[in-house]
Coordinates of C-alpha atoms in Angstrom, one line a residue:
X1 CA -19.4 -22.6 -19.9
X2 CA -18.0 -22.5 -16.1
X3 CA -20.3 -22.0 -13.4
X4 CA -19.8 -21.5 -10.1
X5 CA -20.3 -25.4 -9.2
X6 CA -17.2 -26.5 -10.9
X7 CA -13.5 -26.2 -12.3
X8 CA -12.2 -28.1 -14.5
X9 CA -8.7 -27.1 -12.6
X10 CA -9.2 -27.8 -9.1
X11 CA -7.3 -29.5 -7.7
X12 CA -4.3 -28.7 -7.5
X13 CA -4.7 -25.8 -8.8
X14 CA -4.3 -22.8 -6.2
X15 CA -5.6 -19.8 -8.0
X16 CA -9.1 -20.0 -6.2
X17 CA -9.1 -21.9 -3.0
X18 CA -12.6 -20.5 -2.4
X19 CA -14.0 -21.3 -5.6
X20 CA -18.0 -20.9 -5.8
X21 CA -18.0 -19.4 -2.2
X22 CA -19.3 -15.5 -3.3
X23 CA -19.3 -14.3 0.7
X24 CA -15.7 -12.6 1.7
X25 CA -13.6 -14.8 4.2
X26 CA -14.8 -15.0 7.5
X27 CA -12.3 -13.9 9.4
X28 CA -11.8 -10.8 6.9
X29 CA -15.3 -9.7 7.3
X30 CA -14.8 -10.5 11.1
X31 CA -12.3 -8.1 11.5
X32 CA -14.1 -5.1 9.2
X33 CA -17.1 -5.4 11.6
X34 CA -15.4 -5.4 14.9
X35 CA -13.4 -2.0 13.0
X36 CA -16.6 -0.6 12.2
X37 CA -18.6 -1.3 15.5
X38 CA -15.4 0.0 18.0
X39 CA -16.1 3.5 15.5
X40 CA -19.7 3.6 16.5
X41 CA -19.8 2.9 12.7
X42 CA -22.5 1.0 10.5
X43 CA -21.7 -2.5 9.0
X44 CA -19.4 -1.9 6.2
X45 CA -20.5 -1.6 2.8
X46 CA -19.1 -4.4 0.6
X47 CA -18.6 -4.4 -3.3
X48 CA -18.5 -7.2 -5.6
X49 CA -18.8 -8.1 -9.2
X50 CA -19.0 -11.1 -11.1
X51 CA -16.0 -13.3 -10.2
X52 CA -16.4 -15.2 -14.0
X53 CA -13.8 -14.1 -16.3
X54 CA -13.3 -10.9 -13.8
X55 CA -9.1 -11.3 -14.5
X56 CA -8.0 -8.7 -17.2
X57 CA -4.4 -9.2 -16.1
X58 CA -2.2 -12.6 -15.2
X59 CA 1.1 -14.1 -14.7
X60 CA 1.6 -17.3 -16.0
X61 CA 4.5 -19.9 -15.7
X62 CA 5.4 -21.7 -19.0
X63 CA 6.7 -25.1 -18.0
X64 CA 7.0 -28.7 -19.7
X65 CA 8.3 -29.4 -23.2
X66 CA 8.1 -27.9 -26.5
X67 CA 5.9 -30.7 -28.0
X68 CA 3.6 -30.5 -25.1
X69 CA 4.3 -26.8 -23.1
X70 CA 1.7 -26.3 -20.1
X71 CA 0.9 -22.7 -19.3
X72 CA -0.4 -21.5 -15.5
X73 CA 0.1 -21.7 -12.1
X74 CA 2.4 -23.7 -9.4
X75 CA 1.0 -26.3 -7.2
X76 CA 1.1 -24.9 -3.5
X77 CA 4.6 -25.0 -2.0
X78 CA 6.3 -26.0 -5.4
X79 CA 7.4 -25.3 -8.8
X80 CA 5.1 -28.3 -10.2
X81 CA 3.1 -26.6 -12.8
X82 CA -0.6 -26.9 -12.9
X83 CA -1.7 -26.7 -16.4
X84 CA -4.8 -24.0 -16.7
X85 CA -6.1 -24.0 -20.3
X86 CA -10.2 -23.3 -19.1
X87 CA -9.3 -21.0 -16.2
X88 CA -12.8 -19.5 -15.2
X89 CA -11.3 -16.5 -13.7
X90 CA -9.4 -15.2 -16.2
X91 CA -11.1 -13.2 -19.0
X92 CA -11.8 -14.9 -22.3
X93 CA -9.2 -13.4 -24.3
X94 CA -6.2 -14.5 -22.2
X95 CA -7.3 -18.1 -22.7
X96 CA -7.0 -17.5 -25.9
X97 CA -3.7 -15.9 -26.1
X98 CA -2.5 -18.9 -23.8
X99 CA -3.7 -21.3 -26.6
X100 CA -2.0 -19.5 -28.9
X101 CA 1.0 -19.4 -27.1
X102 CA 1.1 -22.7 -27.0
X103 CA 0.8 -23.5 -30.7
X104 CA 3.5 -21.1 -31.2
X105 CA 5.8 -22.9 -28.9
X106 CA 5.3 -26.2 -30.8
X107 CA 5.9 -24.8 -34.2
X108 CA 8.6 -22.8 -33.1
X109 CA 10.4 -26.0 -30.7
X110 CA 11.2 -23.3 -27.9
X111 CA 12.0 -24.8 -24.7
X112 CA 10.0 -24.0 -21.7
X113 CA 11.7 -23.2 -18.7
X114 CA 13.2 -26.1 -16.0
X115 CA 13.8 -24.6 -12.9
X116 CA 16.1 -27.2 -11.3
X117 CA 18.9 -27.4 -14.3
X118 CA 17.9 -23.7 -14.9
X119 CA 17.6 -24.3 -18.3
X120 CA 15.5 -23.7 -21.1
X121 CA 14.0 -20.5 -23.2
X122 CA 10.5 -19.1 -22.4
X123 CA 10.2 -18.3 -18.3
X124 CA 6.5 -16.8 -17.8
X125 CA 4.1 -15.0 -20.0
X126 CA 2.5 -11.7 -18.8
X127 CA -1.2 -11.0 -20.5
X128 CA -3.5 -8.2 -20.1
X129 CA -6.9 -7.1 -21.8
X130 CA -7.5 -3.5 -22.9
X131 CA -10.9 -3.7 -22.4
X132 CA -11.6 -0.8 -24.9
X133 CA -10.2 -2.3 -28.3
X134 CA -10.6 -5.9 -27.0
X135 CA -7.0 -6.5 -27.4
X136 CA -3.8 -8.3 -25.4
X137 CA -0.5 -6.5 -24.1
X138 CA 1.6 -9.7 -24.3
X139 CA 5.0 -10.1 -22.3
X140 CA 7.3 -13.1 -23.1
X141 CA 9.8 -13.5 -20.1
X142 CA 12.9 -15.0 -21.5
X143 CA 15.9 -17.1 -19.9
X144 CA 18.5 -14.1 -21.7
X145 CA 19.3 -11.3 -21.9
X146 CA 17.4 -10.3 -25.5
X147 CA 14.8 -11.7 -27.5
X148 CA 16.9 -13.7 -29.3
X149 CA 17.0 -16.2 -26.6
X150 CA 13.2 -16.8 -28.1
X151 CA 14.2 -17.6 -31.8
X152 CA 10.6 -17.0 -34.2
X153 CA 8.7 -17.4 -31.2
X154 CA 7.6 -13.9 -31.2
X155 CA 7.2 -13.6 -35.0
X156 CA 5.0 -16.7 -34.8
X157 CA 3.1 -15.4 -32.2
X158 CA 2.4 -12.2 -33.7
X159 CA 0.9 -13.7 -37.1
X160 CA -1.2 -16.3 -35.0
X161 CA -2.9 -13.2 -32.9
X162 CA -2.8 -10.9 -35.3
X163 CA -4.6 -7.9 -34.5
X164 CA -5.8 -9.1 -31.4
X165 CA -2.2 -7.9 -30.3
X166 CA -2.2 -4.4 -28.5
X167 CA 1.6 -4.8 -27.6
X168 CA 3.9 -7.6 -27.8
X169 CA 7.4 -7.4 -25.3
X170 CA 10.3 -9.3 -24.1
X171 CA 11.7 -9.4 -20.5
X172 CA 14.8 -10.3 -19.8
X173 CA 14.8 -12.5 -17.0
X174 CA 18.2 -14.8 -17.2
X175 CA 19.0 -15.0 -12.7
X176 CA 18.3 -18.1 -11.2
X177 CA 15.3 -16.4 -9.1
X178 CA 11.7 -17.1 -8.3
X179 CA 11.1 -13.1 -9.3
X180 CA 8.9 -13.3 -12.3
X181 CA 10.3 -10.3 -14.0
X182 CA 13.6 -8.6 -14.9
X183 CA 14.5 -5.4 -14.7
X184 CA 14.9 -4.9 -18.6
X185 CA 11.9 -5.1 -20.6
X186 CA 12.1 -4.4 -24.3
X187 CA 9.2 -3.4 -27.0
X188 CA 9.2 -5.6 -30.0
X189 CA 5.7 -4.2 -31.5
X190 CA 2.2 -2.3 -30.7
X191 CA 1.9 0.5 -28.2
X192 CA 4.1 1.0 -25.9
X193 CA 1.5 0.8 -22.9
X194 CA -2.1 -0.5 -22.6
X195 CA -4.9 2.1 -21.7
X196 CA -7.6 1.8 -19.9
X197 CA -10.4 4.9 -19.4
X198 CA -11.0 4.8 -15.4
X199 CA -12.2 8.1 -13.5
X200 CA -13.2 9.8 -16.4
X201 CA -9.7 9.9 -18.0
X202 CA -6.8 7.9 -19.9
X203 CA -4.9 5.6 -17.6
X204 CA -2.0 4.0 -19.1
X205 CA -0.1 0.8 -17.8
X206 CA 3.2 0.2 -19.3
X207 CA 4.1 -3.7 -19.1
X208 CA 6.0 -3.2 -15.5
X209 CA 3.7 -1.3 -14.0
X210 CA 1.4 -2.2 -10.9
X211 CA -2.2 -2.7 -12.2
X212 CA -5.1 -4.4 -10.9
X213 CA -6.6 -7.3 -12.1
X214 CA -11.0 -6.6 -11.7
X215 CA -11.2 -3.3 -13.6
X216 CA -15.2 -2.9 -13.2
X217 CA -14.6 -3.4 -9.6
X218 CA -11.3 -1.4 -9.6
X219 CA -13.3 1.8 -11.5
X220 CA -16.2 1.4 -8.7
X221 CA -13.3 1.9 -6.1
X222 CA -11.7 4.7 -7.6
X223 CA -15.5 6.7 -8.0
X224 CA -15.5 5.5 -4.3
X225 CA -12.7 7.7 -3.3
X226 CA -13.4 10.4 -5.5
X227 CA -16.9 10.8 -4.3
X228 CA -14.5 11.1 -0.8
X229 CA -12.5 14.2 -2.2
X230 CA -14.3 17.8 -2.1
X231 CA -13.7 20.0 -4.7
X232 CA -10.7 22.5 -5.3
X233 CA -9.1 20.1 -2.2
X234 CA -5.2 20.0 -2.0
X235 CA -4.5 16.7 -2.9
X236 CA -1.2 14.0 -2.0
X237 CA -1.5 10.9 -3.1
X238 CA 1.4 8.3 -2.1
X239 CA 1.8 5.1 -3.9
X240 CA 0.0 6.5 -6.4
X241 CA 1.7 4.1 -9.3
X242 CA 0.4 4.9 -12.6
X243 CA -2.2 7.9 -11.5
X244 CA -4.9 5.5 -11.9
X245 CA -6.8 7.3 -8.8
X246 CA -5.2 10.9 -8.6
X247 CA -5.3 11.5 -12.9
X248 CA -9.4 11.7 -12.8
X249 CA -9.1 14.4 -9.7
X250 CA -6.9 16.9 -11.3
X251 CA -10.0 18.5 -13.0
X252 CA -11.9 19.4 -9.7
X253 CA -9.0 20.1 -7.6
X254 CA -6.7 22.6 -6.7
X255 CA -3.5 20.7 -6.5
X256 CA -1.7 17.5 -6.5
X257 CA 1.1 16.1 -5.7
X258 CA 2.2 12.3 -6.6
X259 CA 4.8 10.1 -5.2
X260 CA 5.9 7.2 -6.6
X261 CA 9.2 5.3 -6.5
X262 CA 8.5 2.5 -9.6
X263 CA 10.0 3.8 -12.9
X264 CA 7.3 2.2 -14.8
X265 CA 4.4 3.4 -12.8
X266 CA 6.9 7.1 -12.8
X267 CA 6.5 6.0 -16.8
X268 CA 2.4 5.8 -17.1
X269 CA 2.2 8.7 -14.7
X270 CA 3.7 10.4 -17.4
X271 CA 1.7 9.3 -20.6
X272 CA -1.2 10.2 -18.0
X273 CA -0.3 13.9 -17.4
X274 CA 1.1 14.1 -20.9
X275 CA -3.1 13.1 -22.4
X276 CA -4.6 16.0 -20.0
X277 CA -4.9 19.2 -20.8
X278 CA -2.8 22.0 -19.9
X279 CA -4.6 23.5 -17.0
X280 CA -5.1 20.3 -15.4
X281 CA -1.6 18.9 -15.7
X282 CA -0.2 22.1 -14.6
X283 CA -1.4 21.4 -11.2
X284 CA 0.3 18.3 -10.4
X285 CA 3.4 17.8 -9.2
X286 CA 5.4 14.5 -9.2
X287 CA 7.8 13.6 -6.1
X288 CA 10.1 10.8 -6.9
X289 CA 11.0 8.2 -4.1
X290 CA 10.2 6.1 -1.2
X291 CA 7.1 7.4 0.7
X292 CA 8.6 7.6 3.9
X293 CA 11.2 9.9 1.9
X294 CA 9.1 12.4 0.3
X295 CA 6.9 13.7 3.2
X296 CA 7.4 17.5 1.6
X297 CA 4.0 16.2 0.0
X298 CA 2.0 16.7 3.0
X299 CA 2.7 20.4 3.4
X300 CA -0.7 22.1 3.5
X301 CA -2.6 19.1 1.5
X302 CA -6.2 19.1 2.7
X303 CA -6.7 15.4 1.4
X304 CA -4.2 12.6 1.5
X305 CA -4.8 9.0 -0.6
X306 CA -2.7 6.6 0.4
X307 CA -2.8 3.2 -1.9
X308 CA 0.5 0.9 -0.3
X309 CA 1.6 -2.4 -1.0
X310 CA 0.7 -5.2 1.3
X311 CA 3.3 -4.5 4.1
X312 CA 1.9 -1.1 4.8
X313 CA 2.4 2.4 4.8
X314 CA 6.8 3.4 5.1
X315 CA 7.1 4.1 8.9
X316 CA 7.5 7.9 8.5
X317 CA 4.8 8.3 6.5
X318 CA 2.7 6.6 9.4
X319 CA 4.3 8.8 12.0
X320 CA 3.8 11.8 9.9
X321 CA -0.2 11.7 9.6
X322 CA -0.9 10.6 13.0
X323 CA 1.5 13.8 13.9
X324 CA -0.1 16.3 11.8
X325 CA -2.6 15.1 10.1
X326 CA -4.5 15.9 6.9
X327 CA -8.1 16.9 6.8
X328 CA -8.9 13.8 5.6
X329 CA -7.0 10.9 5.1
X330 CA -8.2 8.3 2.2
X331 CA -6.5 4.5 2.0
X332 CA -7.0 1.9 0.3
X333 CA -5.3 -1.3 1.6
X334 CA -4.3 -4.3 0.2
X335 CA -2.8 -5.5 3.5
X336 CA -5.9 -6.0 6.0
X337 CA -3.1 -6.8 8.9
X338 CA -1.3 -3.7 7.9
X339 CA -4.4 -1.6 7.9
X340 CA -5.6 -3.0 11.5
X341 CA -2.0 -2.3 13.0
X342 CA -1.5 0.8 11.7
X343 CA -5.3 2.2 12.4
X344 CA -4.3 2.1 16.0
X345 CA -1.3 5.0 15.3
X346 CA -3.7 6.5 13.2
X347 CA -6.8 7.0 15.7
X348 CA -4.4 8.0 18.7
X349 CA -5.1 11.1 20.4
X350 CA -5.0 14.0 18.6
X351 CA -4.9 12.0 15.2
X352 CA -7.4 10.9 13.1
X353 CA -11.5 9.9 13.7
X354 CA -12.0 7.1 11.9
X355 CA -15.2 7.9 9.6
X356 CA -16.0 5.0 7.0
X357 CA -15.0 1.3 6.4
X358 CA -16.1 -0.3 2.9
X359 CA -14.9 -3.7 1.3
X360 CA -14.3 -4.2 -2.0
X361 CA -13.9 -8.2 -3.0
X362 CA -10.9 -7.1 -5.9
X363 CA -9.7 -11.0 -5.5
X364 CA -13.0 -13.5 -5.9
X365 CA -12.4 -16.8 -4.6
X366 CA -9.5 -16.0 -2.1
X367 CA -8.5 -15.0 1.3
X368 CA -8.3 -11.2 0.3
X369 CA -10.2 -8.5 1.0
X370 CA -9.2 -5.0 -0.5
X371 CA -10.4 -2.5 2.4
X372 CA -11.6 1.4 2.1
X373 CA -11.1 3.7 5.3
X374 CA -11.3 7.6 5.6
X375 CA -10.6 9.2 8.4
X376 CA -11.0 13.0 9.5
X377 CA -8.8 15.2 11.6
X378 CA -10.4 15.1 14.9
X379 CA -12.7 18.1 15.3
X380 CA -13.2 18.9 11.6
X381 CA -16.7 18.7 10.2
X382 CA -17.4 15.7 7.6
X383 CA -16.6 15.7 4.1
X384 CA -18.7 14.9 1.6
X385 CA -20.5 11.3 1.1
X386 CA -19.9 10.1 4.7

C-alpha cells in the first residue's frame, strides 16, 4: 500500500508535485492570511481530507502500442506519456478500470493515439466512481467521429468490467487538438449520468459535465455554504453547473434562480430538478447563458453563490455586485489570483464587507487551494454561522 513517503510514479510524473507535503502551499496560505488579517478577520479555517485514493474522477491519456498501451499523464511541457498503473491519488477502482483497459486494448489490437502523425484509435479515457453503487462511468475518447473507430474495444471492455460498469460512452474527438474532449458524446450502455447524493439530495453528472474530483471534501464545502444561506432566502447561483450546490437549498428557500451556459451541466441541472419534488422544483428557475449575460438573476436575490472557473467572475457580473450588491454574496473560487483581484471591486465603498475566509485543500499534493469568502452588504447585520 502507498504511503505518504513514496510513489512509485514520481518522477516524471506531474500529477502531485507536492507529494507527502499535507500543509497547503506557502504562498497560497500566505495570501489567505494577509486577506483575513486586512478584514480584521481570524486565521482562516482550512479543510482537508485524506489525500490517498481521494480522486473519484480522472482524465487519462492512452498512448504507446497496442501490445504494450500505457495509460496516464504527460510529462511536464510534453506529450511524453508517463505510465501511472499504482497512482496513489486516484481511487481504487479507477486503477482498476485502467488495468482493464489495458487488457482490452491488447486483445482487441486498437491503436493508441500518436500525437505527431495524428494517428491512431483510442485518444484518452475519462473515469469516475459513483461512490454509492461502487461503480465506473467510463468514457472512451476516440480519433472519429463514432464508435466504430474503436472496433470490439468497447464490447470487450464491457464483459471484462462487468457490472462494475455504471455507464460506458464514446467521444468523438477526431481535430488535431490538445482539447481532451469533443463536442459529441454518445451512450453505448448503463445510465445515462452518474449520481452522487451531496446536500441532502440527488446530484447527477452526465459524462461532460464539470465535476469535482474529492467528493468528501467537496460535500464538506457545499454544507459550508449552506450553513451560509438563511432560510426562505432568495437565492442566484451563477456557474452553478450541474446544481450540485443550489439543488440541496431549494427545500429551505424561497427561490432560485440558476445560470449556467454548459449544455451538459444545463443537462444534470435538469435530471436534478426533474428527482425533487414538486414544491421544491417549482421554485427554481433556470437562466441560460454567459454570466455576465444573465444579470436579470440578481433582481431582489437576498443571497448570491457564485462558483466560476479559474479566470474569474464575467466582468459584468463583477461590476454588477460591487454596484448593487446582494445581502450576502457566497464564492467559492478555484482561481486564488482571480479571487484576490477581484475582492478589491468587491470591498470598494459602498460594496461588500468582507465577512469569512476558509480553505478547502480540493487538490492534495499541488499548488491549489480552493478558497471560501462571504461577504455582506455593508451595513447589514450578519447572517447566520459567521
Amino acid at each position: 500500500m502507498t504511503t505518504l513517503e513514496e510513489c512509485p510514479h514520481r518522477p516524471p510524473c506531474p500529477g502531485c508535485p507536492r507529494f507527502g507535503d499535507t500543509a497547503l502551499p506557502p504562498d497560497a496560505w500566505q495570501s489567505l492570511v494577509d486577506l483575513a488579517r486586512d478584514a480584521n478577520l481570524p486565521i482562516p479555517r482550512i479543510h482537508q481530507a485524506s489525500g490517498l485514493g481521494h480522486r473519484h474522477r480522472a482524465r487519462l491519456a492512452v498512448r504507446g502500442r497496442a501490445r504494450s498501451p500505457k495509460i496516464g499523464l504527460f510529462q511536464s511541457g510534453s506529450h511524453r506519456i508517463v505510465d501511472t498503473p499504482r497512482c496513489a491519488v486516484h481511487h481504487p477502482l479507477i486503477n482498476e478500470a485502467v488495468a482493464e483497459i489495458k487488457q482490452a486494448i491488447r486483445e482487441t489490437g486498437i491503436e493508441p493515439y500518436a500525437d505527431r502523425p495524428h494517428r491512431g484509435d483510442l485518444r484518452y479515457v475519462q473515469l469516475v466512481v459513483e461512490r454509492s453503487s461502487r461503480r465506473l462511468q467510463i468514457v472512451l475518447v476516440g480519433r472519429g467521429t463514432s464508435p466504430d473507430i474503436l472496433g470490439d474495444l468497447p464490447s470487450v471492455l464491457e464483459k471484462r468490467l462487468g457490472d462494475r460498469i455504471q455507464g460506458l460512452f464514446f467521444n468523438a474527438q477526431p481535430e488535431r487538438t490538445n482539447a481532451i474532449l469533443g463536442p459529441t458524446t454518445q451512450r453505448l450502455s448503463g445510465a445515462p449520468a452518474s449520481v452522487e447524493s451531496i446536500g441532502g439530495v440527488e446530484i447527477f453528472f452526465p459524462p461532460a459535465a464539470f465535476g469535482q474530483n474529492h467528493l468528501p471534501l467537496f460535500e464538506s464545502a457545499v454544507d459550508r455554504i449552506g450553513s451560509l444561506v438563511p432560510d426562505d432566502a432568495r437565492i442566484a447561483e451563477y456557474y452553478c453547473g450541474v446544481g450540485a450546490i443550489g439543488l440541496g437549498l431549494l427545500g429551505r428557500s424561497a427561490e432560485i434562480r440558476f445560470n449556467e451556459r454548459s449544455p451538459a451541466g444545463l443537462e444534470g441541472l435538469a435530471l436534478g430538478l426533474a428527482a425533487r419534488p414538486a414544491d421544491e422544483s417549482g421554485r427554481a428557475t433556470i437562466i441560460r447563458g454567459k454570466a455576465g449575460d444573465a444579470l436579470e438573476g440578481l433582481s431582489d436575490m437576498d443571497v448570491v453563490i457564485v462558483d466560476p472557473p479559474r479566470k474569474g467572475l464575467d466582468a459584468p457580473l463583477l461590476e454588477a455586485l460591487a454596484t448593487s450588491p446582494p445581502r450576502r454574496l457566497v464564492y467559492l473560487a478555484c482561481g486564488l489570483e482571480s479571487l484576490l483581484e477581484e475582492i478589491a471591486t468587491l470591498r470598494r465603498p459602498g460594496g461588500l464587507t468582507l465577512k469569512g475566509v476558509e480553505a478547502f485543500d480540493f487538490f492534495p499534493f499541488t499548488g491549489h487551494v480552493e478558497t471560501l469568502v462571504w461577504l455582506d452588504r455593508n451595513g447589514e447585520q450578519s447572517g447566520p454561522h459567521e
